[in-house]
Every structure is written in C-alpha cells, then in structure tokens.
Short mmCIF file of C-alpha atoms and ligand atoms in Angstrom, two decimals:
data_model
loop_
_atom_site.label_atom_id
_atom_site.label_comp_id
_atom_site.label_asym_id
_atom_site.label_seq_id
_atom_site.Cartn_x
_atom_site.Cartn_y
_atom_site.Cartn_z
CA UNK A 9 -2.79 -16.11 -20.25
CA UNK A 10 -1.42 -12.51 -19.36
CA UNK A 11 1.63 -11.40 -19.84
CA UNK A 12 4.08 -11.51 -16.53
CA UNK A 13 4.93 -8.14 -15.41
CA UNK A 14 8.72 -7.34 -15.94
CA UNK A 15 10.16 -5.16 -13.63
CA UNK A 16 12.11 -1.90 -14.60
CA UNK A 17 14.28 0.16 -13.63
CA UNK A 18 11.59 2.53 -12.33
CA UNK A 19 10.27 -0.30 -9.85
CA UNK A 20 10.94 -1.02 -6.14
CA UNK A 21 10.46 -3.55 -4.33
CA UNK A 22 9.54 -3.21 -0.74
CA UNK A 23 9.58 -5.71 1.92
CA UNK A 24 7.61 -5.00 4.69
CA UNK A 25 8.93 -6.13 8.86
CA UNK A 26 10.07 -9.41 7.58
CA UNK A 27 11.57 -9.91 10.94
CA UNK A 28 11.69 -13.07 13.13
CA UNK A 29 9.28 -11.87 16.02
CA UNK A 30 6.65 -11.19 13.28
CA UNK A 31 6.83 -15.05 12.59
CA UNK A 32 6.06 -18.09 14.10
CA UNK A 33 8.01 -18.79 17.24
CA UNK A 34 8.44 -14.52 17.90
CA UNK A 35 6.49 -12.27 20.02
CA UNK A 36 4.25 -11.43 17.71
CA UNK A 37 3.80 -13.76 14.82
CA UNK A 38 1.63 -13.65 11.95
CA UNK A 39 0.28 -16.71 11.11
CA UNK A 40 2.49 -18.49 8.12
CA UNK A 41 4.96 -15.45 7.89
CA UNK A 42 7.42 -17.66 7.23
CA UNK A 43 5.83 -19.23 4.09
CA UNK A 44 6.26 -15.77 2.50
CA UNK A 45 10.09 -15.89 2.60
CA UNK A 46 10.87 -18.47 -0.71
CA UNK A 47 8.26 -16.38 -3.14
CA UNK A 48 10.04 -13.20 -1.77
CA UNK A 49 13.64 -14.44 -2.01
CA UNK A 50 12.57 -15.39 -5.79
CA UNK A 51 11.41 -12.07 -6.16
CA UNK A 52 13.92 -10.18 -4.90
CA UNK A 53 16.03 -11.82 -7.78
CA UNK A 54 13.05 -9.83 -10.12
CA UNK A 55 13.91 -6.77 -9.12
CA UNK A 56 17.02 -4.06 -9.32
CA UNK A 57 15.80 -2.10 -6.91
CA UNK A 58 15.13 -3.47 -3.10
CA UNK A 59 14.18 -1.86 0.06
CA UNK A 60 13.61 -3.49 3.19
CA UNK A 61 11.48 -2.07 6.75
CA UNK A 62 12.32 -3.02 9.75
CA UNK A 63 9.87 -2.14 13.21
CA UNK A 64 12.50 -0.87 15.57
CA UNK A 65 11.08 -0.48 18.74
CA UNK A 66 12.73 1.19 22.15
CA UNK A 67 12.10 -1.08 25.25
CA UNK A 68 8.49 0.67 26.99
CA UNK A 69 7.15 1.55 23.62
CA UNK A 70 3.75 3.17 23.16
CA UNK A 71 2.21 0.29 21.25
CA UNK A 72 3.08 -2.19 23.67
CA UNK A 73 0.51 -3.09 25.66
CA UNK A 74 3.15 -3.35 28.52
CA UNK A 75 3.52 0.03 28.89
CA UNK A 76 -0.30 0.17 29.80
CA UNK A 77 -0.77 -1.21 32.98
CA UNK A 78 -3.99 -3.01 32.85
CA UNK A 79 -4.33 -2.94 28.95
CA UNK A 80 -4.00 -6.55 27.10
CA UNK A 81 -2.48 -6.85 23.40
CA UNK A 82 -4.88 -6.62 20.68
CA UNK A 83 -6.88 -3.59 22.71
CA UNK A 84 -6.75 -0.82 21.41
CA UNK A 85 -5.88 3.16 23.07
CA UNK A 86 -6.85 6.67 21.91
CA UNK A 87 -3.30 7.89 21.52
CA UNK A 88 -2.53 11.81 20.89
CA UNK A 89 -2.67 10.97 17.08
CA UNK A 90 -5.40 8.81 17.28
CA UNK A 91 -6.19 5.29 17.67
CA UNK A 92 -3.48 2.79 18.15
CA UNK A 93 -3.37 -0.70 18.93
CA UNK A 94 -1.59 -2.21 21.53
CA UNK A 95 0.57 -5.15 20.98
CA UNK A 96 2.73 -7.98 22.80
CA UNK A 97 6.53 -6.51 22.96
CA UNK A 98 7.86 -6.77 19.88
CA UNK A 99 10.74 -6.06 17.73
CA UNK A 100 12.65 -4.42 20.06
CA UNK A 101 15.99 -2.81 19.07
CA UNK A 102 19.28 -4.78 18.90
CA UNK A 103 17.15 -8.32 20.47
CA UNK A 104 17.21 -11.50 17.91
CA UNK A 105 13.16 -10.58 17.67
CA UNK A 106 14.08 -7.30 15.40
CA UNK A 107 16.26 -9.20 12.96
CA UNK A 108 15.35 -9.90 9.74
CA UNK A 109 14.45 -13.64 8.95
CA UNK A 110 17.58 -15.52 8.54
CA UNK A 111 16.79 -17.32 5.55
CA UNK A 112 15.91 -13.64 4.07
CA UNK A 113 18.57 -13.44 1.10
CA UNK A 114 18.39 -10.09 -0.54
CA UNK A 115 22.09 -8.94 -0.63
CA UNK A 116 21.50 -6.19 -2.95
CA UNK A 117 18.97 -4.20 -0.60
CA UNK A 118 19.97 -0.85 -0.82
CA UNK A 119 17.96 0.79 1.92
CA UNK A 120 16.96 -0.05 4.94
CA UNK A 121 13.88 2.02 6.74
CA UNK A 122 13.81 1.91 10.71
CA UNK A 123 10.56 2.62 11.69
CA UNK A 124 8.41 2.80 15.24
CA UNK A 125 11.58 4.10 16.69
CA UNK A 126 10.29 7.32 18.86
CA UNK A 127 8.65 5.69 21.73
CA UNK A 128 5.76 7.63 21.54
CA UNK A 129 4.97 7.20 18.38
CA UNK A 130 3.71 3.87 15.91
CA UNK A 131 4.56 3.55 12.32
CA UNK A 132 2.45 0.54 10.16
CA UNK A 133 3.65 2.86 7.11
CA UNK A 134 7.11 2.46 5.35
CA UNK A 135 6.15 6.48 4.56
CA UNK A 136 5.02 8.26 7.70
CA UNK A 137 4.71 7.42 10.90
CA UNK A 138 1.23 7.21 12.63
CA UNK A 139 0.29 10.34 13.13
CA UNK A 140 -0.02 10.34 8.91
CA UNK A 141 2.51 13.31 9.13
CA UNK A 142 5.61 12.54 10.48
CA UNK A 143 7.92 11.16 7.38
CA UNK A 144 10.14 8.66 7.49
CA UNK A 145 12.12 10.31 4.21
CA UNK A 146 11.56 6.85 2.09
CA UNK A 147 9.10 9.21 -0.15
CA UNK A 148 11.70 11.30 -0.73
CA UNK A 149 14.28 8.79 -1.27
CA UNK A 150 12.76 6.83 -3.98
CA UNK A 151 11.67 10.27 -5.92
CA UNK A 152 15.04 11.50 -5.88
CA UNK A 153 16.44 7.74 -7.40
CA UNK A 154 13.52 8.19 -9.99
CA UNK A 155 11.57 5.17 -8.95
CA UNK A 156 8.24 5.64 -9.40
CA UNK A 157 6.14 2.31 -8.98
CA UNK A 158 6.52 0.41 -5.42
CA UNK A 159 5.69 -3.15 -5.20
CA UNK A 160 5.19 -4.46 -2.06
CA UNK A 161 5.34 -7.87 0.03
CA UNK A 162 5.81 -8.60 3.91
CA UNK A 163 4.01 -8.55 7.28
CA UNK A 164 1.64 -7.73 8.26
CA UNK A 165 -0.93 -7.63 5.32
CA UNK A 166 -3.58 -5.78 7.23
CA UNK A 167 -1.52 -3.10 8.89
CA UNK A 168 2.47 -2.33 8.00
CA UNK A 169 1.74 -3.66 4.01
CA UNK A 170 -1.35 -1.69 4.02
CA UNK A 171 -1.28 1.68 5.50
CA UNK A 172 2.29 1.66 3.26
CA UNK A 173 0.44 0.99 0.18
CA UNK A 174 -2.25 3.84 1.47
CA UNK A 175 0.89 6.36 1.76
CA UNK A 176 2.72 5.07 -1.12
CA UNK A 177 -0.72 5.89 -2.93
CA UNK A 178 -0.90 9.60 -1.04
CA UNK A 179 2.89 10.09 -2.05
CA UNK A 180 2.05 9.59 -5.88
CA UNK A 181 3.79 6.07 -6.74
CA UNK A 182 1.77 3.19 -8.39
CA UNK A 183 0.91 0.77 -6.79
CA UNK A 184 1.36 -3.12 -6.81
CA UNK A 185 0.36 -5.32 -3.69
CA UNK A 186 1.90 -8.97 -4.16
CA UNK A 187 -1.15 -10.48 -1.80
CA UNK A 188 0.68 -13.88 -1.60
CA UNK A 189 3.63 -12.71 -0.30
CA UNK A 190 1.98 -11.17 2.44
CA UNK A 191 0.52 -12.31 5.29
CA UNK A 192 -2.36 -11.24 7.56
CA UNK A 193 -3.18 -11.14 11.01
CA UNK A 194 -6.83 -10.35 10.62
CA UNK A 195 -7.78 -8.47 14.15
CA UNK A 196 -11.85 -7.97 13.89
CA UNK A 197 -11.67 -8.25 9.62
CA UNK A 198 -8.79 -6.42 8.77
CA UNK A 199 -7.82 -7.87 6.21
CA UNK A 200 -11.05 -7.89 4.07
CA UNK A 201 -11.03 -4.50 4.99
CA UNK A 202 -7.55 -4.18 3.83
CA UNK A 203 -8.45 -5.45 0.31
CA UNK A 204 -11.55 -2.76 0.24
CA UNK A 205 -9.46 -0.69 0.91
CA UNK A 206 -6.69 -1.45 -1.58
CA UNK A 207 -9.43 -1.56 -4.13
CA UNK A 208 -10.47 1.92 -3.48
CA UNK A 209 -7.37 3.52 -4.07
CA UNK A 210 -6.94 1.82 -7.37
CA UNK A 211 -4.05 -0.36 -5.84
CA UNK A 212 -2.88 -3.42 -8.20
CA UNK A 213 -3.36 -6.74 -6.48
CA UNK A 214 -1.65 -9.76 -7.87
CA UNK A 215 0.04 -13.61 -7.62
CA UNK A 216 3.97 -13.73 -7.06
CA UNK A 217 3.94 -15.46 -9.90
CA UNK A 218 2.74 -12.66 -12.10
CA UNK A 219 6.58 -10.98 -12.03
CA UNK A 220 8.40 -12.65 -14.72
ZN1 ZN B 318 5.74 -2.58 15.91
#
C-alpha cells in the first residue's frame, strides 16, 4: 500500500463555497454536499495551513438567472468576458444561504476569500475572477506565506474546485484535488470533463484517506 501523504508546512488546504445554499435544502445545492463535511472536518485537523472561499453575491447579480428576464437557471449568457452560466439566486451576502455549513469546524482558518462580489462579474476560481484576469490576491497571499502546494476540497467539483485548481495550476502551485471531498453538479458532463481536464494539467487526484 502507498504511503499517506503528510502534509507540511508548505501545504494549504483550500475549501471551496462550503456554504449552506450550495447544499441540500439551499438555493442551489449540489447533490450530497453535505456528505463532504466529516472527511473535510478530519482533514482540516491534517493540515496547518487552512483557507476557506466563500461565493458572496450582491442581490441582482450577473449570474443569476433573475437578473435576466426570460432566462432560466442552468442557461447559459455570452457575458462581456465570455460565457457564463446563469444560476438560481444564490449565496447572497449577509442571508443564512452564504454561511458556511454549520457543522463546518475549522477554527484555525486563517483566510477567508470573498469571491463573486462585483455584480457584474462571476468567480468559480479561488484565484481570479471570471474574466481569468481579475485577481482575487489569494495567489499572492499564499506566495508571500511560502506555501507552495494547494490541496483542495469543496463545491462544486465541476466549476468553483475546478477552474481553482486550473488557476492554482496557471499561478505555479502543485496541485492536489481530494475528489471525495468534493462534490459535483454535473451540468451537460462537467464533471468528466472536469477530471480531463485535471488530468491535463498534471493535477494530483486522490482519496481523503490518502492524507495521513
Ligand atoms: Zn455564485
């Protein structure tokens, strides 16, 4: 059997939009987004180093379809930086829907990255925001506290986890995708194309119960 993989000091963790509308009983939930909390709480204990997202969305934002009259969720738009996909209101700053999970426990988080905050502009990406150019200074942040491989876990597999571990990739961190602490919400095969795509730039896919 391989070895676990113990985490260093030179490791983050990143949990992606663990937040309750992204799970069952929220505006937009992923199917089984609870389930991931448990595996992630045990992981969190893993690592030194833990950063959380959060999507933190202004009432009438872009990406809801609600700000499209006659658009539907799931649709998708040609935005100004290209395309976007429209969803049901979601996360919405200061509402119970934008808060993380409540049986989250990860006291010794030391960051936490807003994101999807301009109104008309997405982010998936714990790095930039949709327009693959606007930062959100996490790049920055973990360079300048020497951390140099990024783990990740959260929601949405096939989008915030994804393009994150695309622009964690483009930043010049390592990559490790903990696939069963994610979970998916597979719009037209996303998330097989999600693990092409992790696969093609060299990303490390494993078990939670690879981290010792
Ligand atoms: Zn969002």
């Amino acid at each position: 059997m391989a070895s676990k993989i113990l985490p260093s000091d030179r490791d983050v963790l990143i949990i992606v939009d663990l937040q309750n509308d992204f799970c069952p009983g929220g505006r937009l939930a992923v199917p089984g987004g609870d389930a991931v909390v448990p595996a992630i709480n045990r992981l969190c204990g893993s690592f030194r180093h833990v950063v959380l997202t959060q999507d933190w969305h202004p009432p009438g934002h872009l990406s809801f379809a609600s700000s499209h009259p006659g658009r539907k969720p799931f649709e998708t738009i040609d935005a100004p930086y290209g395309r976007q996909e429209l969803w049901p209101d979601h996360c919405v700053q200061d509402t119970p829907g934008a808060e993380f999970r409540g049986d989250l426990v990860v006291p010794h988080a030391a960051l936490i990255v807003r994101k999807g905050f301009r109104r008309e502009i997405d982010s998936y990406s714990a790095f930039y925001e949709n327009d693959h150019t606007t930062p959100t200074g996490l790049a920055g942040y973990l360079k300048e506290r020497g951390l140099g491989r990024v783990f990740l876990a959260g929601l949405a597999f096939d989008f915030c986890v994804r393009f994150s571990a695309e622009d964690a990739h483009r930043c010049g961190f390592a990559v490790v995708v903990i696939e069963d602490a994610c979970r998916g919400i597979d719009l037209d095969g996303s998330v097989a194309a999600t693990q092409r795509r992790l696969a093609e730039i060299g990303a490390t896919v494993i078990a939670a119960s690879e981290i010792a």
